Amino acid sequence: MSRIIIRHRKPLSGEIIPPSDKSISHRAVIISSLAEGKSLIRNFLAAEDPLRTIEAFRQMGIIIEGAEGSRGRGVKSIRPIGVDSYRDSEGSNEIVIQGKGLMGLKKPENAIDCGNSGTTMRLMCGILSGQPFSSALTGDSSLLRRPMQRVITPLAKMGADITSDKGCPPLNIKGGVLSPIHYTSPVASAQVKSAILLAGLYCKGVTSVSEPSRSRDHTERMLKAAGVNIDIKDLIVSITGRSELRPLETTIPGDISSAAFFIVAGSIVRDSDILIKNVGINPTRTGLLDILKMMGADITLENEREASGEPVADINVKYSRLTGVDIGGDIVPKAIDEFPVLCIAASVANGTTKITGAKELRVKESDRITTMANELRKMGVDIEELEDGLVIRGREKLQASSVQSYGDHRVAMSMAIAGLVADGETIIEDTDCIETSFPGFMKMLGKLHQ
Ligand code: S3P
């Protein structure tokens, strides 16, 4: 089990290109595998989670070139087959997928192991529900504790037969003929919405989902690019099923959820001035930027453009003394993966930050309300847990300590950023999990300290 030791407290400076977007990488593999013919995906994220999705489709007979070799922790790595202009981070590559159409998958011989990836498992549920075969999905100890009823309920209404262990994986899916539904989701979850839309591909007619506030819309954008009829009205997304998917040629932007660690670091480490290039700024993902700006951060978007149907920009971040704010409501799903690192910003802000309406944090790779409260307390932060959030009273500096990741990649990286504003040596234990989303995280942090 590896650990990270953080000693630097120098200002951060220079330019980086963050790894590719994890959510979009998953969707590119899924939609290309179901398309008719050859898709080309540039700047694919070769981290453990999206590699699980590649392995799942390979198990079902899809040929995916550019992914081979061994990356440890049970997944294969990517062998680059093209030079990517965005390459800076270790995990960004070009892959080619030979899609076989909606009905081109073959029954997997063994259970599909989704590792740590909730996105792989929940999105696969939608597709496997529409197949003329049975299949099983499993995962690591963290994934086996995560709630799956949220996808089982709507998919069962569509006609799927899914059994679970009291709502958690492993799952056994008996696929078959599905019927369209209109589903009102009780949670703003892109994974739930996407599972239903992907199942909707297999239905004759229109399937729709409404959500309480808007979650990320990458599935909708990419299905549209593949020629599927998708209609979006306010918080309702509808899909017309059984149409052929066109192959994709797409370039995946940098992941704002990975850039987030440096956006916060640049904001809180005194005298920093950094440029983070090629970051996806899809408006369903930019809650972190809005919240940090409310806190007084000095963040400027440069070179705004569109790439493969997603908005992209370079982000300049300069140090600024932050002030505590109240965070809640519709902005929460737009920053859902950034709360661990936002807690670090709040811990060194002037005054109190109150986060509410974020109960979903309790069912992520770890219970991020409890894990962040426990670990930040070790660093001297006055932090109170709410059922659906946290109250954080900021202080000038953190106390260096030995902290845990709980096997959660975003907790591990957030605590590394906390170490940058601590007085001494911070040790983060159990950091192999960073490979799930951000290979080369420490190297990139080192680049900003040269
Ligand atoms: C994701 C959706 C979000 C997010 C997760 C990735 C996706 O989960 O937290 O890291 O790719 O669809 P929920 O759908 O559970 O909110």
Coordinates of C-alpha atoms and ligand atoms in Angstrom, one line a residue:
M1 CA 0.0 0.0 0.0
S2 CA 1.6 3.3 -1.0
R3 CA 1.7 6.6 0.8
I4 CA 2.3 10.2 -0.1
I5 CA 4.4 12.7 1.9
I6 CA 3.8 16.4 1.3
R7 CA 6.4 18.9 2.4
H8 CA 6.3 21.7 -0.1
R9 CA 4.8 25.0 0.8
K10 CA 6.3 27.1 -2.0
P11 CA 4.0 29.0 -4.4
L12 CA 2.7 27.0 -7.3
S13 CA 3.6 28.2 -10.8
G14 CA 3.6 27.0 -14.4
E15 CA 1.3 25.2 -16.8
I16 CA -0.3 21.8 -16.7
I17 CA -2.7 19.8 -18.8
P18 CA -4.9 17.6 -16.5
P19 CA -5.9 14.0 -17.4
S20 CA -8.9 13.4 -19.7
D21 CA -12.4 13.5 -18.4
K22 CA -13.4 10.2 -16.7
S23 CA -17.1 10.5 -17.2
I24 CA -16.8 11.2 -20.9
S25 CA -14.2 8.4 -21.3
H26 CA -16.6 5.8 -19.9
R27 CA -19.4 7.1 -22.3
A28 CA -17.1 7.1 -25.3
V29 CA -16.3 3.4 -24.8
I30 CA -20.0 2.5 -24.2
I31 CA -21.5 4.5 -27.1
S32 CA -18.7 3.5 -29.6
S33 CA -19.2 -0.2 -28.7
L34 CA -22.9 0.0 -29.5
A35 CA -22.3 2.0 -32.7
E36 CA -22.2 0.5 -36.2
G37 CA -18.5 0.5 -37.1
K38 CA -15.2 2.0 -36.2
S39 CA -14.9 4.9 -33.7
L40 CA -11.8 6.9 -32.9
I41 CA -11.4 8.3 -29.4
R42 CA -8.5 10.7 -28.8
N43 CA -7.3 11.7 -25.3
F44 CA -9.0 8.7 -23.6
L45 CA -8.3 8.5 -19.9
A46 CA -6.2 5.3 -19.3
A47 CA -7.0 5.2 -15.5
E48 CA -8.4 2.2 -13.7
D49 CA -12.1 3.2 -13.8
P50 CA -12.5 3.7 -17.6
L51 CA -10.2 0.7 -18.2
R52 CA -12.8 -1.4 -16.4
T53 CA -15.4 -0.2 -18.9
I54 CA -13.1 -1.2 -21.7
E55 CA -12.6 -4.7 -20.2
A56 CA -16.3 -5.1 -19.8
F57 CA -16.9 -4.6 -23.5
R58 CA -14.0 -6.8 -24.4
Q59 CA -15.5 -9.5 -22.4
M60 CA -18.6 -9.1 -24.6
G61 CA -16.6 -9.5 -27.8
I62 CA -15.9 -5.9 -28.7
I63 CA -12.4 -5.2 -30.2
I64 CA -10.8 -2.2 -28.6
E65 CA -7.3 -1.4 -29.8
G66 CA -4.8 0.7 -27.9
A67 CA -5.5 -1.0 -24.5
E68 CA -3.2 -3.7 -23.5
G69 CA -0.4 -4.6 -21.0
S70 CA -0.8 -4.6 -17.3
R71 CA -1.4 -1.6 -15.0
G72 CA -1.7 -3.4 -11.7
R73 CA -4.8 -3.6 -9.4
G74 CA -6.4 -6.0 -11.9
V75 CA -6.8 -3.8 -15.0
K76 CA -5.0 -3.4 -18.3
S77 CA -3.3 -0.3 -19.4
I78 CA -3.4 1.5 -22.7
R79 CA -0.6 1.2 -25.3
P80 CA -0.7 4.5 -27.2
I81 CA -1.4 4.1 -30.9
G82 CA -1.3 7.7 -31.7
V83 CA 0.4 10.9 -30.5
D84 CA -2.1 13.1 -28.7
S85 CA -1.6 16.8 -28.8
Y86 CA -3.0 17.1 -25.3
R87 CA -0.7 14.7 -23.7
D88 CA 0.8 15.9 -20.5
S89 CA -0.7 13.7 -17.9
E90 CA 0.2 10.0 -18.0
G91 CA -3.1 8.6 -18.8
S92 CA -4.3 10.2 -22.0
N93 CA -4.3 8.2 -25.2
E94 CA -5.9 7.3 -28.5
I95 CA -8.1 4.2 -28.9
V96 CA -10.0 2.6 -31.7
I97 CA -13.3 0.7 -31.0
Q98 CA -15.0 -1.6 -33.5
G99 CA -18.6 -1.2 -32.6
K100 CA -21.0 -4.0 -33.5
G101 CA -24.4 -2.2 -33.1
L102 CA -27.0 -2.3 -30.3
M103 CA -27.4 -6.1 -30.6
G104 CA -23.8 -7.0 -31.3
L105 CA -22.7 -7.9 -27.7
K106 CA -22.0 -11.5 -26.7
K107 CA -22.8 -13.0 -23.4
P108 CA -19.8 -12.6 -21.0
E109 CA -18.5 -15.9 -19.7
N110 CA -17.7 -14.5 -16.3
A111 CA -19.0 -11.8 -14.0
I112 CA -17.9 -8.4 -15.2
D113 CA -15.6 -6.9 -12.5
C114 CA -16.3 -3.1 -12.3
G115 CA -13.5 -2.6 -9.7
N116 CA -14.1 0.7 -7.9
S117 CA -16.2 2.2 -10.7
G118 CA -19.8 3.1 -9.9
T119 CA -20.2 4.6 -13.4
T120 CA -19.2 1.3 -15.1
M121 CA -21.6 -0.7 -12.9
R122 CA -24.6 1.6 -13.1
L123 CA -24.3 2.4 -16.8
M124 CA -23.7 -1.3 -17.7
C125 CA -27.0 -2.1 -15.9
G126 CA -28.9 -0.1 -18.4
I127 CA -27.3 -1.8 -21.4
L128 CA -27.3 -5.3 -20.0
S129 CA -31.0 -5.0 -19.2
G130 CA -31.7 -4.9 -22.9
Q131 CA -29.6 -7.9 -23.9
P132 CA -30.9 -11.4 -24.9
F133 CA -28.6 -13.0 -22.2
S134 CA -28.0 -13.0 -18.5
S135 CA -24.9 -11.4 -16.9
A136 CA -23.4 -10.6 -13.6
L137 CA -21.7 -7.4 -12.3
T138 CA -19.3 -7.3 -9.3
G139 CA -16.7 -4.9 -7.9
D140 CA -14.2 -4.1 -5.1
S141 CA -15.1 -3.8 -1.4
S142 CA -16.1 -0.1 -1.8
L143 CA -18.3 -0.8 -4.8
L144 CA -20.0 -3.7 -3.0
R145 CA -21.3 -1.3 -0.4
R146 CA -22.8 1.2 -2.9
P147 CA -26.5 1.6 -3.5
M148 CA -27.8 0.0 -6.8
Q149 CA -31.5 0.1 -6.0
R150 CA -31.6 3.6 -7.6
V151 CA -31.0 1.9 -11.0
I152 CA -32.7 -1.4 -10.3
T153 CA -36.1 0.3 -9.6
P154 CA -36.5 2.1 -12.9
L155 CA -34.9 -0.7 -14.9
A156 CA -37.3 -3.2 -13.3
K157 CA -40.2 -0.9 -14.3
M158 CA -38.9 -1.2 -17.9
G159 CA -39.0 -5.0 -17.6
A160 CA -35.5 -6.0 -16.5
D161 CA -35.0 -8.7 -13.9
I162 CA -32.1 -7.7 -11.6
T163 CA -31.2 -9.3 -8.3
S164 CA -28.9 -7.8 -5.8
D165 CA -27.6 -8.3 -2.3
K166 CA -30.1 -6.0 -0.4
G167 CA -29.8 -3.3 -3.0
C168 CA -26.0 -3.6 -3.3
P169 CA -23.8 -5.5 -5.7
P170 CA -23.1 -8.2 -6.9
L171 CA -25.9 -7.9 -9.4
N172 CA -27.4 -10.6 -11.6
I173 CA -29.2 -9.3 -14.7
K174 CA -31.6 -11.2 -16.8
G175 CA -31.9 -9.1 -19.9
G176 CA -34.9 -9.1 -22.2
V177 CA -37.4 -7.0 -24.1
L178 CA -37.8 -3.6 -22.4
S179 CA -40.7 -1.2 -22.5
P180 CA -40.4 2.6 -22.4
I181 CA -41.3 4.5 -19.2
H182 CA -41.3 8.0 -17.8
Y183 CA -39.3 8.0 -14.6
T184 CA -39.2 10.7 -12.0
S185 CA -35.8 10.2 -10.3
P186 CA -35.7 11.1 -6.6
V187 CA -31.9 11.9 -6.9
A188 CA -30.0 14.2 -9.3
S189 CA -27.7 11.5 -10.6
A190 CA -26.2 11.3 -14.0
Q191 CA -25.5 7.6 -13.5
V192 CA -29.2 6.9 -12.9
K193 CA -30.3 9.1 -15.8
S194 CA -27.7 7.5 -18.1
A195 CA -28.7 3.9 -17.1
I196 CA -32.3 4.7 -18.0
L197 CA -31.4 6.5 -21.3
L198 CA -29.1 3.6 -22.3
A199 CA -31.9 1.1 -21.6
G200 CA -34.1 3.4 -23.6
L201 CA -32.0 2.7 -26.6
Y202 CA -33.4 -0.8 -26.5
C203 CA -37.1 0.2 -26.2
K204 CA -39.5 0.8 -29.0
G205 CA -40.8 4.4 -28.5
V206 CA -39.8 7.2 -26.2
T207 CA -38.3 6.8 -22.7
S208 CA -37.9 9.8 -20.5
V209 CA -36.3 10.7 -17.1
S210 CA -36.8 13.8 -15.0
E211 CA -34.5 14.7 -12.2
P212 CA -34.8 17.1 -9.2
S213 CA -31.9 19.3 -10.5
R214 CA -29.7 19.0 -13.5
S215 CA -26.9 16.4 -13.3
R216 CA -24.0 16.1 -15.9
D217 CA -25.3 15.7 -19.4
H218 CA -22.4 14.0 -21.2
T219 CA -24.5 10.9 -22.1
E220 CA -27.1 13.1 -23.8
R221 CA -24.5 15.1 -25.8
M222 CA -22.7 12.0 -27.0
L223 CA -25.8 10.1 -27.9
K224 CA -26.9 13.1 -30.0
A225 CA -23.5 13.1 -31.7
A226 CA -24.1 9.4 -32.5
G227 CA -27.3 10.4 -34.2
V228 CA -29.8 9.4 -31.5
N229 CA -33.0 11.4 -31.1
I230 CA -32.6 13.1 -27.7
D231 CA -34.9 15.8 -26.5
I232 CA -34.2 18.0 -23.4
K233 CA -36.9 20.2 -21.9
D234 CA -36.1 21.7 -18.5
L235 CA -35.3 18.8 -16.2
I236 CA -36.8 16.1 -18.5
V237 CA -34.6 14.2 -21.0
S238 CA -36.3 11.9 -23.6
I239 CA -34.8 9.4 -25.9
T240 CA -36.3 7.6 -28.9
G241 CA -35.2 4.0 -28.9
R242 CA -34.0 1.4 -31.5
S243 CA -32.2 3.8 -33.8
E244 CA -28.7 2.9 -35.2
L245 CA -25.8 4.6 -33.5
R246 CA -23.2 6.3 -35.8
P247 CA -19.6 5.7 -34.9
L248 CA -17.8 8.6 -33.1
E249 CA -14.7 10.5 -33.8
T250 CA -14.1 12.5 -30.7
T251 CA -11.5 14.2 -28.6
I252 CA -12.1 14.1 -24.8
P253 CA -11.3 17.3 -22.9
G254 CA -9.4 17.5 -19.6
D255 CA -11.4 16.5 -16.5
I256 CA -12.5 19.5 -14.4
S257 CA -12.8 17.1 -11.4
S258 CA -9.1 16.4 -11.7
A259 CA -8.2 20.0 -12.5
A260 CA -10.1 20.8 -9.3
F261 CA -7.2 19.8 -7.0
F262 CA -5.0 22.3 -8.7
I263 CA -7.7 25.0 -9.0
V264 CA -8.0 24.8 -5.2
A265 CA -4.2 24.5 -4.6
G266 CA -3.6 27.6 -6.8
S267 CA -6.2 29.5 -4.8
I268 CA -4.9 28.7 -1.3
V269 CA -1.1 28.4 -1.6
R270 CA 0.2 31.9 -1.1
D271 CA 1.6 33.7 -4.2
S272 CA 0.6 30.9 -6.6
D273 CA -0.2 31.7 -10.3
I274 CA -0.9 28.7 -12.5
L275 CA -2.5 27.9 -15.9
I276 CA -4.5 24.7 -16.3
K277 CA -5.0 24.0 -20.0
N278 CA -7.7 22.2 -21.9
V279 CA -10.3 21.8 -19.1
G280 CA -13.9 20.7 -19.9
I281 CA -16.2 23.5 -18.7
N282 CA -19.5 21.8 -19.4
P283 CA -22.0 24.0 -17.3
T284 CA -23.3 20.9 -15.5
R285 CA -19.8 20.4 -14.1
T286 CA -18.6 24.0 -13.2
G287 CA -20.1 24.3 -9.7
L288 CA -16.6 24.4 -8.2
L289 CA -15.6 27.5 -10.2
D290 CA -18.8 29.3 -9.2
I291 CA -18.4 28.4 -5.5
L292 CA -14.7 29.4 -5.4
K293 CA -15.5 32.7 -7.1
M294 CA -18.2 33.3 -4.4
M295 CA -15.4 32.7 -1.9
G296 CA -13.3 35.4 -3.5
A297 CA -11.0 33.2 -5.7
D298 CA -9.1 34.8 -8.6
I299 CA -10.0 32.5 -11.5
T300 CA -10.1 33.5 -15.1
L301 CA -11.2 31.4 -18.1
E302 CA -9.1 31.9 -21.2
N303 CA -9.3 30.6 -24.8
E304 CA -12.9 29.4 -24.4
R305 CA -13.7 27.0 -27.3
E306 CA -15.7 23.9 -28.2
A307 CA -14.2 20.5 -28.8
S308 CA -16.2 17.4 -29.9
G309 CA -19.5 18.9 -28.6
E310 CA -18.1 19.9 -25.1
P311 CA -17.1 23.4 -24.0
V312 CA -13.4 23.7 -23.1
A313 CA -11.1 26.5 -21.7
D314 CA -7.7 27.2 -20.1
I315 CA -8.1 28.2 -16.5
N316 CA -5.8 30.7 -14.8
V317 CA -5.8 30.6 -11.0
K318 CA -4.0 33.0 -8.7
Y319 CA -3.8 32.9 -4.9
S320 CA -6.4 34.9 -3.1
R321 CA -7.6 34.9 0.5
L322 CA -10.9 33.1 0.5
T323 CA -14.0 33.7 2.6
G324 CA -16.5 31.1 3.9
V325 CA -19.9 30.8 2.1
D326 CA -23.1 28.8 2.3
I327 CA -23.4 26.1 -0.4
G328 CA -26.6 24.2 -1.2
G329 CA -29.4 23.7 -3.7
D330 CA -29.0 23.3 -7.5
I331 CA -25.3 23.9 -7.4
V332 CA -24.6 20.7 -5.4
P333 CA -24.8 18.2 -8.4
K334 CA -22.7 20.6 -10.5
A335 CA -19.8 20.2 -8.0
I336 CA -20.7 16.8 -6.6
D337 CA -17.2 15.2 -7.0
E338 CA -15.4 18.4 -5.9
F339 CA -16.7 18.6 -2.3
P340 CA -13.6 16.8 -0.7
V341 CA -11.3 19.4 -2.2
L342 CA -13.8 22.2 -1.5
C343 CA -13.6 21.2 2.1
I344 CA -9.8 22.0 2.0
A345 CA -10.6 25.5 0.5
A346 CA -13.1 26.0 3.3
S347 CA -10.7 24.9 6.0
V348 CA -8.3 27.8 5.2
A349 CA -11.0 30.4 4.4
N350 CA -11.8 33.3 6.5
G351 CA -15.1 32.5 8.4
T352 CA -17.5 29.6 8.2
T353 CA -18.6 27.5 5.2
K354 CA -21.9 25.6 5.5
I355 CA -22.6 22.8 3.0
T356 CA -26.2 21.4 2.9
G357 CA -28.3 19.3 0.5
A358 CA -25.3 17.1 -0.2
K359 CA -26.4 13.8 1.3
E360 CA -25.2 12.0 -1.9
L361 CA -21.7 12.5 -0.6
R362 CA -22.4 9.7 1.9
V363 CA -22.7 7.1 -0.9
K364 CA -19.6 7.9 -2.9
E365 CA -16.4 5.9 -3.0
S366 CA -16.4 6.6 0.7
D367 CA -18.8 8.4 3.0
R368 CA -17.2 11.7 2.1
I369 CA -19.0 13.7 4.8
T370 CA -17.5 11.5 7.6
T371 CA -14.2 10.8 5.9
M372 CA -13.4 14.5 5.3
A373 CA -14.6 15.5 8.8
N374 CA -12.4 12.8 10.4
E375 CA -9.3 13.6 8.5
L376 CA -9.6 17.4 8.6
R377 CA -10.1 17.3 12.4
K378 CA -6.7 15.6 12.6
M379 CA -5.3 18.7 10.9
G380 CA -6.9 21.0 13.5
V381 CA -10.0 22.1 11.6
D382 CA -13.2 22.9 13.5
I383 CA -15.6 20.8 11.4
E384 CA -19.1 19.6 12.2
E385 CA -21.0 16.9 10.4
L386 CA -24.6 17.4 9.3
E387 CA -26.8 14.6 7.9
D388 CA -26.6 16.2 4.5
G389 CA -23.4 18.3 4.7
L390 CA -20.7 19.9 6.8
V391 CA -20.0 23.1 8.7
I392 CA -16.4 24.1 8.4
R393 CA -14.8 27.0 10.4
G394 CA -11.7 28.1 8.6
R395 CA -8.3 28.7 10.1
E396 CA -5.1 30.4 8.8
K397 CA -3.0 27.2 8.5
L398 CA -3.5 23.5 9.0
Q399 CA -1.6 21.3 11.3
A400 CA 0.4 18.6 9.6
S401 CA -0.7 15.1 10.5
S402 CA -0.9 11.5 9.3
V403 CA -4.2 11.0 7.5
Q404 CA -6.1 8.2 5.7
S405 CA -7.7 8.0 2.3
Y406 CA -10.2 5.3 3.1
G407 CA -9.4 3.9 -0.4
D408 CA -11.1 7.0 -1.9
H409 CA -9.1 8.6 -4.7
R410 CA -10.6 12.1 -4.2
V411 CA -10.1 12.0 -0.4
A412 CA -6.4 11.0 -1.0
M413 CA -5.8 13.8 -3.5
S414 CA -7.7 16.4 -1.4
M415 CA -5.6 15.6 1.7
A416 CA -2.4 16.0 -0.4
I417 CA -3.7 19.5 -1.3
A418 CA -4.4 20.1 2.4
G419 CA -0.7 19.2 3.1
L420 CA 0.4 22.2 0.9
V421 CA -1.1 24.6 3.5
A422 CA 0.0 22.7 6.6
D423 CA 2.9 23.5 8.9
G424 CA 5.2 20.5 8.5
E425 CA 5.0 17.1 7.0
T426 CA 1.7 15.6 6.0
I427 CA 1.5 11.8 5.4
I428 CA -1.4 10.4 3.4
E429 CA -1.8 6.7 3.8
D430 CA -3.3 4.2 1.2
T431 CA -2.9 6.3 -2.0
D432 CA -3.0 3.5 -4.6
C433 CA -6.6 4.5 -5.2
I434 CA -5.5 7.7 -7.0
E435 CA -4.9 5.4 -10.1
T436 CA -8.7 5.1 -10.5
S437 CA -8.9 8.6 -11.9
F438 CA -5.6 10.4 -12.0
P439 CA -2.4 8.5 -12.9
G440 CA 0.6 10.8 -12.4
F441 CA -1.1 13.1 -9.9
M442 CA 2.1 13.6 -7.8
K443 CA 4.2 14.2 -10.9
M444 CA 1.9 16.9 -12.0
L445 CA 1.9 18.5 -8.6
G446 CA 5.7 18.3 -8.7
K447 CA 5.7 20.1 -12.1
L448 CA 4.0 23.1 -10.4
H449 CA 6.6 23.2 -7.7
Q450 CA 9.7 23.4 -10.0
Ligands
S3P1 C1 -20.8 10.3 -12.6 C2 -21.8 10.8 -12.0 C3 -21.8 11.2 -10.6 C4 -20.3 11.4 -10.1 C5 -19.5 10.2 -10.5 C6 -19.4 10.1 -12.0 C7 -20.9 9.9 -14.1 O1 -22.4 10.2 -9.8 O2 -20.3 11.5 -8.7 O3 -18.1 10.4 -10.0 O4 -19.9 9.7 -14.8 O5 -22.1 9.8 -14.5 P1 -24.0 10.2 -9.5 O6 -24.7 9.9 -10.7 O7 -24.1 9.1 -8.5 O8 -24.3 11.5 -9.0

